[in-house]
Coordinates of C-alpha atoms and ligand atoms in Angstrom, one line a residue:
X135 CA -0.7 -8.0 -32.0
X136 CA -4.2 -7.1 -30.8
X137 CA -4.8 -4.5 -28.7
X138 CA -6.6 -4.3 -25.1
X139 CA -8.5 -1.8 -23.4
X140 CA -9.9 -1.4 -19.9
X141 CA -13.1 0.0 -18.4
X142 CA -12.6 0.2 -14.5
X143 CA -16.6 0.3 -13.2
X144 CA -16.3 2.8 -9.9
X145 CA -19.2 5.3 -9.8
X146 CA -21.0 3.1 -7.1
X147 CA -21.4 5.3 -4.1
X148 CA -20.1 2.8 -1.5
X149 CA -22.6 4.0 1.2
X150 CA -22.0 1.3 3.4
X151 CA -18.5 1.8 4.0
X152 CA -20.1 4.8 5.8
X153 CA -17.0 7.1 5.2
X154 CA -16.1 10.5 4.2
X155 CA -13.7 9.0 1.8
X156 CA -14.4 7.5 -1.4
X157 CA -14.8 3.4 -1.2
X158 CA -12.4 3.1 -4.4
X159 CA -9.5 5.2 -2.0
X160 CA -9.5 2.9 0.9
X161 CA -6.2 1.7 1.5
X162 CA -5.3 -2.1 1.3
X163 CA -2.0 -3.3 1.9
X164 CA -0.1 0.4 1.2
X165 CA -2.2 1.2 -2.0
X166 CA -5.7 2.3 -3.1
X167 CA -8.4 0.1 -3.6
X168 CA -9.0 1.1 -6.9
X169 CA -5.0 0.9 -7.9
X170 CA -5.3 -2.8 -7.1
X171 CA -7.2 -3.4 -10.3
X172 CA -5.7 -0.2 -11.7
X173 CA -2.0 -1.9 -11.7
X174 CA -3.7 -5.1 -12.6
X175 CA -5.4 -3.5 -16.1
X176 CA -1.9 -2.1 -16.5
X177 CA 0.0 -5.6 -16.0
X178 CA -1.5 -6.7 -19.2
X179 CA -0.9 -3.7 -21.4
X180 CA -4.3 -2.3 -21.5
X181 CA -4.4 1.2 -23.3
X182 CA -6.6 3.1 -23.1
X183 CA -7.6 2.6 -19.0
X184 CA -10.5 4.1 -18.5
X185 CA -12.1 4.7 -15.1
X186 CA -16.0 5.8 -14.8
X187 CA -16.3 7.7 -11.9
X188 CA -19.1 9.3 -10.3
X189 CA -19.5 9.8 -6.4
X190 CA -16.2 11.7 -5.1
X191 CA -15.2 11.9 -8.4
X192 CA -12.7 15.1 -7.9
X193 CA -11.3 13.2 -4.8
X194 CA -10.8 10.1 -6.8
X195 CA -9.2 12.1 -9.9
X196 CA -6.8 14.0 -7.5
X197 CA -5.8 10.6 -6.1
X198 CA -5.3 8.7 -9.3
X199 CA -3.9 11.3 -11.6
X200 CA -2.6 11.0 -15.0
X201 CA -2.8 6.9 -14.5
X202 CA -6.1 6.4 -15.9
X203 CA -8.4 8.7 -18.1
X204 CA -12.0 9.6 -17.0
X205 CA -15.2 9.0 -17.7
X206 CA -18.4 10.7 -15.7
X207 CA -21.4 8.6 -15.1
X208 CA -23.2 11.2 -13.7
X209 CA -26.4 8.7 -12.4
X210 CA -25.8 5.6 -11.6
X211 CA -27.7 4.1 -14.1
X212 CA -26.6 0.3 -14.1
X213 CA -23.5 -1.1 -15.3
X214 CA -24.3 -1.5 -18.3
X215 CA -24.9 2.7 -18.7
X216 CA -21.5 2.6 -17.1
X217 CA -19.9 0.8 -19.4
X218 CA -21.9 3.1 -22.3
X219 CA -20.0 6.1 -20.6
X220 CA -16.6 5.2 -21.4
X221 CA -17.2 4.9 -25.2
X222 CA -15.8 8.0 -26.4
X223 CA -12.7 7.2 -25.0
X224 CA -12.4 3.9 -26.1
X225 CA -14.4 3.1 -29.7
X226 CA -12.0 2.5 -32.3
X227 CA -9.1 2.6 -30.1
X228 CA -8.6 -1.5 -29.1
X229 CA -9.6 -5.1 -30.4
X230 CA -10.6 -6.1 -26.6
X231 CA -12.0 -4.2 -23.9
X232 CA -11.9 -5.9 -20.6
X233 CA -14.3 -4.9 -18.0
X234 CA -13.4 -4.4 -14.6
X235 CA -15.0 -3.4 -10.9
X236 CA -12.7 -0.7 -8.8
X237 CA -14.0 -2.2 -5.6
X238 CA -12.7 -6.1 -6.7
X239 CA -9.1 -6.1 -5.4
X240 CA -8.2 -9.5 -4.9
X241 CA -8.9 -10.6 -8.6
X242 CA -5.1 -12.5 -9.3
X243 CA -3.7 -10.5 -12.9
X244 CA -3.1 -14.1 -14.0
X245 CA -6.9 -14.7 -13.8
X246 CA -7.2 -11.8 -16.4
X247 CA -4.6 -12.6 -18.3
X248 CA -6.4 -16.0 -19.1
X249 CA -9.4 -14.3 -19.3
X250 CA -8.0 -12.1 -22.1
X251 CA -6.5 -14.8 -24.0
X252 CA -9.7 -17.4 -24.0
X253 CA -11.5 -14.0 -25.6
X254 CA -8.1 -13.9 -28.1
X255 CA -7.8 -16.7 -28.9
X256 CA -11.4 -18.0 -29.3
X257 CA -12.2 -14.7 -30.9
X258 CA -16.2 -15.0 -29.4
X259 CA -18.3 -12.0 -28.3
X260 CA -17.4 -12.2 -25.3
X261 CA -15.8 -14.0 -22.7
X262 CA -17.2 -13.8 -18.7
X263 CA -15.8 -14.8 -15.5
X264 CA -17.7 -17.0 -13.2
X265 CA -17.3 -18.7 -10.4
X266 CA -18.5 -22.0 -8.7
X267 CA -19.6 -21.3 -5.1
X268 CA -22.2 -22.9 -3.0
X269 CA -22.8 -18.9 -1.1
X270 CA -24.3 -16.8 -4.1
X271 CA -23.4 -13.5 -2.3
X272 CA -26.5 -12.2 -4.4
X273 CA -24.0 -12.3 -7.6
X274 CA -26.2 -13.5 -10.7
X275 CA -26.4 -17.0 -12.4
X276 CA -24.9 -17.6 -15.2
X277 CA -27.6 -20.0 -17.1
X278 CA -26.1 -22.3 -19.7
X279 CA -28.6 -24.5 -23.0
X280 CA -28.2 -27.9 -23.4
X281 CA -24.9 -27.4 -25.2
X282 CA -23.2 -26.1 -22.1
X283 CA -22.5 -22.8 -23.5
X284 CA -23.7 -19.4 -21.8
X285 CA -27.3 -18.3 -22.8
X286 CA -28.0 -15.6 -20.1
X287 CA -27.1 -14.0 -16.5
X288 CA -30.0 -13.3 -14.7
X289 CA -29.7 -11.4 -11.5
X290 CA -31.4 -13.0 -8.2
X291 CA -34.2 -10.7 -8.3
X292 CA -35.7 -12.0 -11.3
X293 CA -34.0 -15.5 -10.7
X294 CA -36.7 -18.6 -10.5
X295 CA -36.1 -21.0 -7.9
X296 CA -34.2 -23.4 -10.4
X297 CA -32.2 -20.1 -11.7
X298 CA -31.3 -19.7 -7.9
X299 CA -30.3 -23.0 -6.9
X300 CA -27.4 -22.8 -9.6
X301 CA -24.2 -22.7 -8.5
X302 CA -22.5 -20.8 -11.1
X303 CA -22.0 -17.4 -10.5
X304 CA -21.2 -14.2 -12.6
X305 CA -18.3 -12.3 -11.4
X306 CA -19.3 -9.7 -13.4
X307 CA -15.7 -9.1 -15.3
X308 CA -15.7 -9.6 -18.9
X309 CA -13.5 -9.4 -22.0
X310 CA -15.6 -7.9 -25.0
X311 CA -14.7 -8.3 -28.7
X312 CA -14.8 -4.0 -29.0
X313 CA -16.7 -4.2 -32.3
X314 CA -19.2 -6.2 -30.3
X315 CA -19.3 -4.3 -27.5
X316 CA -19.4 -0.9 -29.1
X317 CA -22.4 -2.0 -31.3
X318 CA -24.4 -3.6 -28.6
X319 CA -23.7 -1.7 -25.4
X320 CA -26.1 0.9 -26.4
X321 CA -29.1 -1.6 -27.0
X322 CA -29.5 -3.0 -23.5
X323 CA -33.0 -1.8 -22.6
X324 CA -33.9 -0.8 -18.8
X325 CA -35.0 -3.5 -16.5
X326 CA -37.0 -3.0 -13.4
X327 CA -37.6 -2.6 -10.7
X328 CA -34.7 -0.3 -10.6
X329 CA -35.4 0.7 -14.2
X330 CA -31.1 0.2 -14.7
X331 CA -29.4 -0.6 -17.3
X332 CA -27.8 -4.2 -16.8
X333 CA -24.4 -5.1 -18.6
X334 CA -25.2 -9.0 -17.8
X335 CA -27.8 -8.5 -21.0
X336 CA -24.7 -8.2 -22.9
X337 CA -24.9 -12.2 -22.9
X338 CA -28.4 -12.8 -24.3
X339 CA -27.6 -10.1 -26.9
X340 CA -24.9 -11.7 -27.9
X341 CA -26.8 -15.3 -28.5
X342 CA -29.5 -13.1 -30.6
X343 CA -27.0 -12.2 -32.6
X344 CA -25.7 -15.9 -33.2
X345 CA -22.7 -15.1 -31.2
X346 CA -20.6 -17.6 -29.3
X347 CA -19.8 -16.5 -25.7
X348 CA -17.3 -18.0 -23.6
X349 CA -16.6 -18.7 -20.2
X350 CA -13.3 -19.0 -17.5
X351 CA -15.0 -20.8 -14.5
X352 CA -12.6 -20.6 -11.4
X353 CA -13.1 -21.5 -7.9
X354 CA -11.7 -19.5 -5.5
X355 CA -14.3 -16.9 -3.9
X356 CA -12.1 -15.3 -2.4
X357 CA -10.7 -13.5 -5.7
X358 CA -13.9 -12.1 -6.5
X359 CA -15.0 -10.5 -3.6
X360 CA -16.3 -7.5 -3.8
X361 CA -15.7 -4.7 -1.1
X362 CA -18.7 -3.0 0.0
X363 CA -18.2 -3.0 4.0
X364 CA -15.6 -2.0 6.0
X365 CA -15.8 -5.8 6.6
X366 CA -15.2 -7.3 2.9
X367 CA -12.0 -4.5 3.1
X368 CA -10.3 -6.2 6.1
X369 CA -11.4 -9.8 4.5
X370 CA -9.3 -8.6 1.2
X371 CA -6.3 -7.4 3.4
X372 CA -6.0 -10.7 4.5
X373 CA -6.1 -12.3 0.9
X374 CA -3.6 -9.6 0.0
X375 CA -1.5 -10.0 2.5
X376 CA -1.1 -13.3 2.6
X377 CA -0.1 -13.2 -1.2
X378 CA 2.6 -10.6 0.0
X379 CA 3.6 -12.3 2.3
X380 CA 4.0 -15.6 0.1
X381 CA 5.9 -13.8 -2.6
X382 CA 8.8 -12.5 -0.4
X383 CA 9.1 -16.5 1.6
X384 CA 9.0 -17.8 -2.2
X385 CA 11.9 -15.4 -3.1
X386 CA 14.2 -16.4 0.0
X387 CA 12.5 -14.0 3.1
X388 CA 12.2 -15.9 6.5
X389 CA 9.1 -14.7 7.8
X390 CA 9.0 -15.6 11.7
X391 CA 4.9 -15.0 11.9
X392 CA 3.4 -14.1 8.7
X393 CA 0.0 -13.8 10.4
X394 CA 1.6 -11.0 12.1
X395 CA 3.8 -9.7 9.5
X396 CA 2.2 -6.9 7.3
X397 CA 4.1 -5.8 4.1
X398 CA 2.8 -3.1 2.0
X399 CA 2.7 -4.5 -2.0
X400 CA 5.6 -2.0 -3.3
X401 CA 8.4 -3.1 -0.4
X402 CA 11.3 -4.8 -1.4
X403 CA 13.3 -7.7 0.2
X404 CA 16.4 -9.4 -0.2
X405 CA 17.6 -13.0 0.3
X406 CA 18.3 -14.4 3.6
X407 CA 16.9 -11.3 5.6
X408 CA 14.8 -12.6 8.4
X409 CA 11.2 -11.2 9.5
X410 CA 10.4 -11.2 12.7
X411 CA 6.9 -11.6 14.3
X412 CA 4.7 -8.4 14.8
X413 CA 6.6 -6.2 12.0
X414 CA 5.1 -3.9 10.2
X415 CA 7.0 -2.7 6.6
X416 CA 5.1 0.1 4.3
X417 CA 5.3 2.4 1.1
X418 CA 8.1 2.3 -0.8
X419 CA 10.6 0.4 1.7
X420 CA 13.5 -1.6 0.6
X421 CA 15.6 -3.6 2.5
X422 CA 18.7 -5.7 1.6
X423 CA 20.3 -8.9 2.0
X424 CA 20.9 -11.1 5.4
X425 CA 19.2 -8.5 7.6
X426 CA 17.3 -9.4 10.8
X427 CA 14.5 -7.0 11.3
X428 CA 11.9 -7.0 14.4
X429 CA 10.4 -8.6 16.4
X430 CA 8.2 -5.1 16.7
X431 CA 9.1 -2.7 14.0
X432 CA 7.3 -0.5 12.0
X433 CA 9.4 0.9 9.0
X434 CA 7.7 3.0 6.2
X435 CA 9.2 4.5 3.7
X436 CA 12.9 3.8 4.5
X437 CA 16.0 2.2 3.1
X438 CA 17.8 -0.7 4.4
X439 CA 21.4 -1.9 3.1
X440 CA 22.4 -5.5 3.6
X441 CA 23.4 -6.5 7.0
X442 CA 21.6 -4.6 9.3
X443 CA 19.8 -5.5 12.7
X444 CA 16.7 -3.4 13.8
X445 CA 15.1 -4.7 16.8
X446 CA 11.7 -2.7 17.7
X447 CA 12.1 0.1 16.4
X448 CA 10.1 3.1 14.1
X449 CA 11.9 3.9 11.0
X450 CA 10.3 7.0 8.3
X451 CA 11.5 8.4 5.3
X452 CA 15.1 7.2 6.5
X453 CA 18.1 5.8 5.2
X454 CA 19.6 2.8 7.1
X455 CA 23.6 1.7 5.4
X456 CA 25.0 -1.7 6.1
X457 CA 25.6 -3.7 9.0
X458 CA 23.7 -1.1 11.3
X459 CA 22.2 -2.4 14.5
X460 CA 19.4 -0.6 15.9
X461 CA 17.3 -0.6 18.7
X462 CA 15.6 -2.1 21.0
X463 CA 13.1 1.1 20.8
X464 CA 15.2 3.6 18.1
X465 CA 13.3 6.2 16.4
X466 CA 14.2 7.7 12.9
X467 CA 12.4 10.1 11.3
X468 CA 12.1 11.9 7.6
X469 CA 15.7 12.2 6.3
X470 CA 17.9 10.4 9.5
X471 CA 20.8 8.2 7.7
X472 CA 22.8 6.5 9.5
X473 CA 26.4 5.6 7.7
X474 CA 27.8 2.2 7.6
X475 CA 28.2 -0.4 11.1
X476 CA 26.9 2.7 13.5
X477 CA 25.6 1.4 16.6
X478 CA 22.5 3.1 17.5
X479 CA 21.2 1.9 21.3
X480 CA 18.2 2.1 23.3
X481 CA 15.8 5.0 23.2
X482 CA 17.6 6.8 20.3
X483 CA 16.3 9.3 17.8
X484 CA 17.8 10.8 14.8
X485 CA 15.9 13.3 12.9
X486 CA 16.9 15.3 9.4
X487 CA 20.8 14.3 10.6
X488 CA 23.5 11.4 8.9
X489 CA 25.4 9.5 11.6
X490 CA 28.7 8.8 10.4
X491 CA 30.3 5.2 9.6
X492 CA 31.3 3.3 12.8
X493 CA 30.2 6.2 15.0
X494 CA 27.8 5.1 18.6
X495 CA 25.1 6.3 20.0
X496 CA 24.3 3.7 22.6
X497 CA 21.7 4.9 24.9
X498 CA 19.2 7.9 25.0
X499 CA 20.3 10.3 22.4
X500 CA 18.6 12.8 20.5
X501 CA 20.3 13.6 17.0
X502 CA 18.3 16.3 15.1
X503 CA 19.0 19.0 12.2
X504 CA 23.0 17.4 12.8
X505 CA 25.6 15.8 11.0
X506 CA 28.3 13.7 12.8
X507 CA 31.1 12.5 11.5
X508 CA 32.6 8.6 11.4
X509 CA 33.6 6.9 14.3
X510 CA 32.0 9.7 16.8
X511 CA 31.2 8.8 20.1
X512 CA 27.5 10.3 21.7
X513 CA 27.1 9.5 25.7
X514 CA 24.7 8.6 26.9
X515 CA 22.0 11.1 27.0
X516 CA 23.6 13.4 24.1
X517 CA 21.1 16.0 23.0
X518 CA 21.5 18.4 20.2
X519 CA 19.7 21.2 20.9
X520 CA 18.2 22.4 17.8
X521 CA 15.3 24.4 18.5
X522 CA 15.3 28.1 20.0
X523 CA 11.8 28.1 20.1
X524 CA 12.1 30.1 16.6
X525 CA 14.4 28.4 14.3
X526 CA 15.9 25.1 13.7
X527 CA 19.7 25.3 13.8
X528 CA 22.1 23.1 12.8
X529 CA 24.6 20.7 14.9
X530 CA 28.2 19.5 13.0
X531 CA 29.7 16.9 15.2
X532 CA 33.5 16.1 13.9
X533 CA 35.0 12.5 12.6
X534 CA 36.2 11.0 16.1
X535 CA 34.6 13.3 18.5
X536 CA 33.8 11.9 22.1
X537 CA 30.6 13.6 23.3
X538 CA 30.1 12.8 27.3
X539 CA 27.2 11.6 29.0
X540 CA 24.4 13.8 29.7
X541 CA 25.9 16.8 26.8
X542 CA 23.9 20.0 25.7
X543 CA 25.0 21.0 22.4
X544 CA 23.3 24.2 21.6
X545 CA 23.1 24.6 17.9
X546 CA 24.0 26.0 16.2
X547 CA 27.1 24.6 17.3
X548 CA 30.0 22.6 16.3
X549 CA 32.4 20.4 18.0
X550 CA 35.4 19.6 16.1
X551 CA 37.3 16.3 14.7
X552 CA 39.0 14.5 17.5
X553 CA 37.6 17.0 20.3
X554 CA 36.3 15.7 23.4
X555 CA 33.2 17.3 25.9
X556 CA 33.1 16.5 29.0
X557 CA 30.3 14.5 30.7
X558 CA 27.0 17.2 31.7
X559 CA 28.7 20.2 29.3
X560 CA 26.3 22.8 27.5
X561 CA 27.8 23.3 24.8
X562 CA 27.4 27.1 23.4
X563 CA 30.0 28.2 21.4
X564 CA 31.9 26.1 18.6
X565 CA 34.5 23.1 20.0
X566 CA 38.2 23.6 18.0
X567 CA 39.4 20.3 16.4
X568 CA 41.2 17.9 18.7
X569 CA 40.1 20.1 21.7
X570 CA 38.9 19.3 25.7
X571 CA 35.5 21.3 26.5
X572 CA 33.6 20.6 29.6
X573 CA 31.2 22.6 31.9
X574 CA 29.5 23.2 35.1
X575 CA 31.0 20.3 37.6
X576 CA 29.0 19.9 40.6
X577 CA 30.7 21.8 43.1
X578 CA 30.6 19.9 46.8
X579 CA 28.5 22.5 49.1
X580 CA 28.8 20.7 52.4
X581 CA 28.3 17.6 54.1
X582 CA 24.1 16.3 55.0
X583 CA 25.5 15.2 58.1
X584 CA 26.9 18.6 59.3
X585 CA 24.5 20.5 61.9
X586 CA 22.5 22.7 59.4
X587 CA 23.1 25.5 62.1
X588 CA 26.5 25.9 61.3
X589 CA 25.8 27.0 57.6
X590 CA 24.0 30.3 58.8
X591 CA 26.8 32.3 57.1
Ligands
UD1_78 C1 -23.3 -7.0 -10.8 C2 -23.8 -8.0 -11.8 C3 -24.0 -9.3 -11.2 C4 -22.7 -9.8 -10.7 C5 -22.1 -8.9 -9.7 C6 -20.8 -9.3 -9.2 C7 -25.2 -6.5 -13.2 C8 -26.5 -6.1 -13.6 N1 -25.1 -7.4 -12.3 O1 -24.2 -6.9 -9.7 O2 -24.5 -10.2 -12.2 O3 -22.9 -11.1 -10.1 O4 -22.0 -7.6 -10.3 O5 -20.3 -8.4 -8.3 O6 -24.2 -6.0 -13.8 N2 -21.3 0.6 -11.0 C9 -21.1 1.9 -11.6 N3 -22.2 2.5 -12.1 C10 -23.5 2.0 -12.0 C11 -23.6 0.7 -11.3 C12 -22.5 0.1 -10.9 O7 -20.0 2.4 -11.8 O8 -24.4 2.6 -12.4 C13 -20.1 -0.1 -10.5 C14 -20.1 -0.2 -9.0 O9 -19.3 0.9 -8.5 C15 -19.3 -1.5 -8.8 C16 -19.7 -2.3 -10.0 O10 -20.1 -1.4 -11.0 O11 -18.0 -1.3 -8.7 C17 -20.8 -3.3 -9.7 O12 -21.9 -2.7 -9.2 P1 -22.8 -3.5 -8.2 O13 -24.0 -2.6 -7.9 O14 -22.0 -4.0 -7.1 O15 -23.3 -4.7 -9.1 P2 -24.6 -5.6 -9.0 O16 -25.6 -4.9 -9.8 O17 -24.8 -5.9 -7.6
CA79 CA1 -22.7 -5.9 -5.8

């Protein structure tokens, strides 16, 4: 079994995405730029993957971690000096080494894959990607003899107008033969007027040395489009997206408006569960079977069982059990879970708290730093209090409680199983189980029709 090794090219400054940020940690779709081809090189079982870095190269290690291994191009000398750079790390250590841009997002891992096995299975110097595309986007020409097999790339700036008028264009990803590669790479000579070190030479060297190269020709632009502006990143969202998108309706997801419908690459669906327009899922959400979500949610990071209904809502770092319905307009935030069937209305928010199985909370609650048990009842209008200005405190709400309309529950608090509060209580001092509490009724002063002159007392 042969083995494959990555170079991931991402040194280039990216100065026209005018950003603080490095270009390569952009997000698209719920992951970094860079982890796009990252996850690709890693899809085909390439070891070593090496990423050259340069510009915000401590931002981009931080980022990436222990998935790739480094290499420093400390001037951006050309690709072909970048490729030079990650030699160390990879001579002697592969039979292929398949080169790669960080900033080239939408290129499909089945592309690569075929790319990989032409090279294995042809066993040539090398094997480039190009594409067919009346716009050259300045990419360089892939020039082939007589014979139709590759003799050069030559970039635009030192293309002849019968260079330029070709149609074939070099996407600049290649599988190398490593012996080749590791041989040759340090050969290419500078070429002006930039005086940079150009990987495409890697061609003509290899027909010098009486060295087949081959070619996958593919047409779709759209794969090998670089990002450069802030532009090209939106362009490739919609690529990726619509892939997404694609994947989930292909594996059994209604999707009510998938132009409106953005999915993050890690979430998880199941069968039957409908997506409704304007929806927005991200990170590392999963949600079940048969569930109706949206029209107008925005869920990140949350779990969904099977059944459930959320209708406009916002949903983070939450836990949602089966047969829920939620919303319209519900809020859960980091480490709400609400237990099995619970019935959570308008203008609701649970925060760090577990709603029981079966329990309601129809209609303007707030649930925070609480636990309430199954089949609990919250008023309207329920409000644990849970912050003294200090400390958070805690709320414990018993199995089959009935909390009234319009309830205070200082916490730390508890009311117990089976008790009820009365509608408008403040709640300071811990409910018994199966107990009545209820506070402050209005009291009747006196009538407005009454001649205020008589209440002079
Ligand atoms: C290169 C190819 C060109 C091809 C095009 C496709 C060369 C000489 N030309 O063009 O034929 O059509 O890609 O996009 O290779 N990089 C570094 N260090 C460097 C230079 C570049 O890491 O010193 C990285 C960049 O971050 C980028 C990638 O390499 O991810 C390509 O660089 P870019 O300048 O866009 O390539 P071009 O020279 O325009
Ligand atoms: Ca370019």
């Amino acid at each position: 079994m042969s083995k494959l090794a990555a170079v991931i090219l991402a040194a280039g400054q990216g100065t026209r995405m005018k950003s603080s940020l490095p270009k390569v940690l952009h997000p698209i779709c719920g992951k970094p730029l860079i982890n796009w081809t990252l996850d690709s090189a890693r899809a085909l079982g390439a070891d070593p993957i090496v990423l050259v870095i340069g510009h915000g190269s401590d931002a981009v290690r931080a980022a990436i971690g222990e998935e790739a291994c480094y290499a420093f191009q400390e001037q951006r000398l050309g690709t072909g000096h970048a490729v030079l750079q990650a030699r160390e790390q990879t001579v002697g250590r592969s039979d292929e080494v398949l080169v790669l841009y960080g900033d080239m997002p939408c290129l499909r891992p089945e592309t690569l894959a075929q790319l990989v096995e032409i090279q294995r299975t042809r066993r040539s110097a090398m094997t480039l990607l190009s594409v067919n595309s009346a716009d050259s986007m300045g990419f360089g020409r892939v020039v082939r003899a007589a014979d139709g097999r590759a003799q050069a790339i030559v970039e635009e700036a030192a293309a002849t107008p019968e260079i330029m008028a070709l149609t074939e264009l070099n996407c600049g990803v290649y599988c190398f033969d490593a012996d080749f590669l590791w041989r040759t790479v340090g050969n290419i000579t500078p070429t002006l007027p930039k005086n940079e070190y150009y990987l495409t030479d890697m061609v003509e060297l290899a027909v010098a040395q009486g060295l087949p190269v081959e070619v996958l020709m593919i047409d779709d632009v759209a794969e090998v489009q670089g990002v450069n502006t802030r532009v090209h990143l939106a362009n490739s969202a919609v690529t990726l997206r619509e892939r997404i998108n694609m994947r989930h309706q292909l594996n059994g997801v209604t999707l009510e408006d998938p132009k409106t419908t953005y999915i993050d690459d890690a979430v998880v669906i199941g069968e039957d569960t409908v997506i409704r327009a304007n929806t927005h899922l991200e990170g590392a959400t999963r949600i079940g079977r048969g569930c109706i979500i949206g029209p107008n949610c925005m869920i990140s990071d949350t779990t969904i069982a099977d059944g459930c209904a959320i209708i406009a809502s916002m949903l983070e770092s939450a836990q949602v059990d089966e047969d829920v319905h939620m919303g319209p307009f519900g809020h859960l935030r980091p480490g709400a879970h609400l237990g099995p069937r619970v019935k959570m209305g308008n203008f609701g928010e649970v925060k760090n708290a577990t709603i029981g199985a079966d329990s309601y909370m129809s209609h303007f609650s707030y649930v925070g730093d609480a636990s309430v048990g199954e089949r609990a009842n919250l008023g309207a209008g329920t409000v644990t209090c849970n912050f003294n200005g200090k400390t958070k405190n805690r709320t414990e709400i018993g199995a089959d409680a009935f909390i009234g309309s319009g309830s205070l529950l200082i916490a730390p608090v508890s009311v117990g199983e089976g008790s009820v509060v009365g509608a408008g209580s403040i709640v300071t001092h811990d409910v018994p189980d199966h107990t009545l509490a209820y506070g402050s009724p209005a009291r009747i002063k006196r009538s407005l029709t009454d001649d205020p002159d008589d209440d002079q007392s």
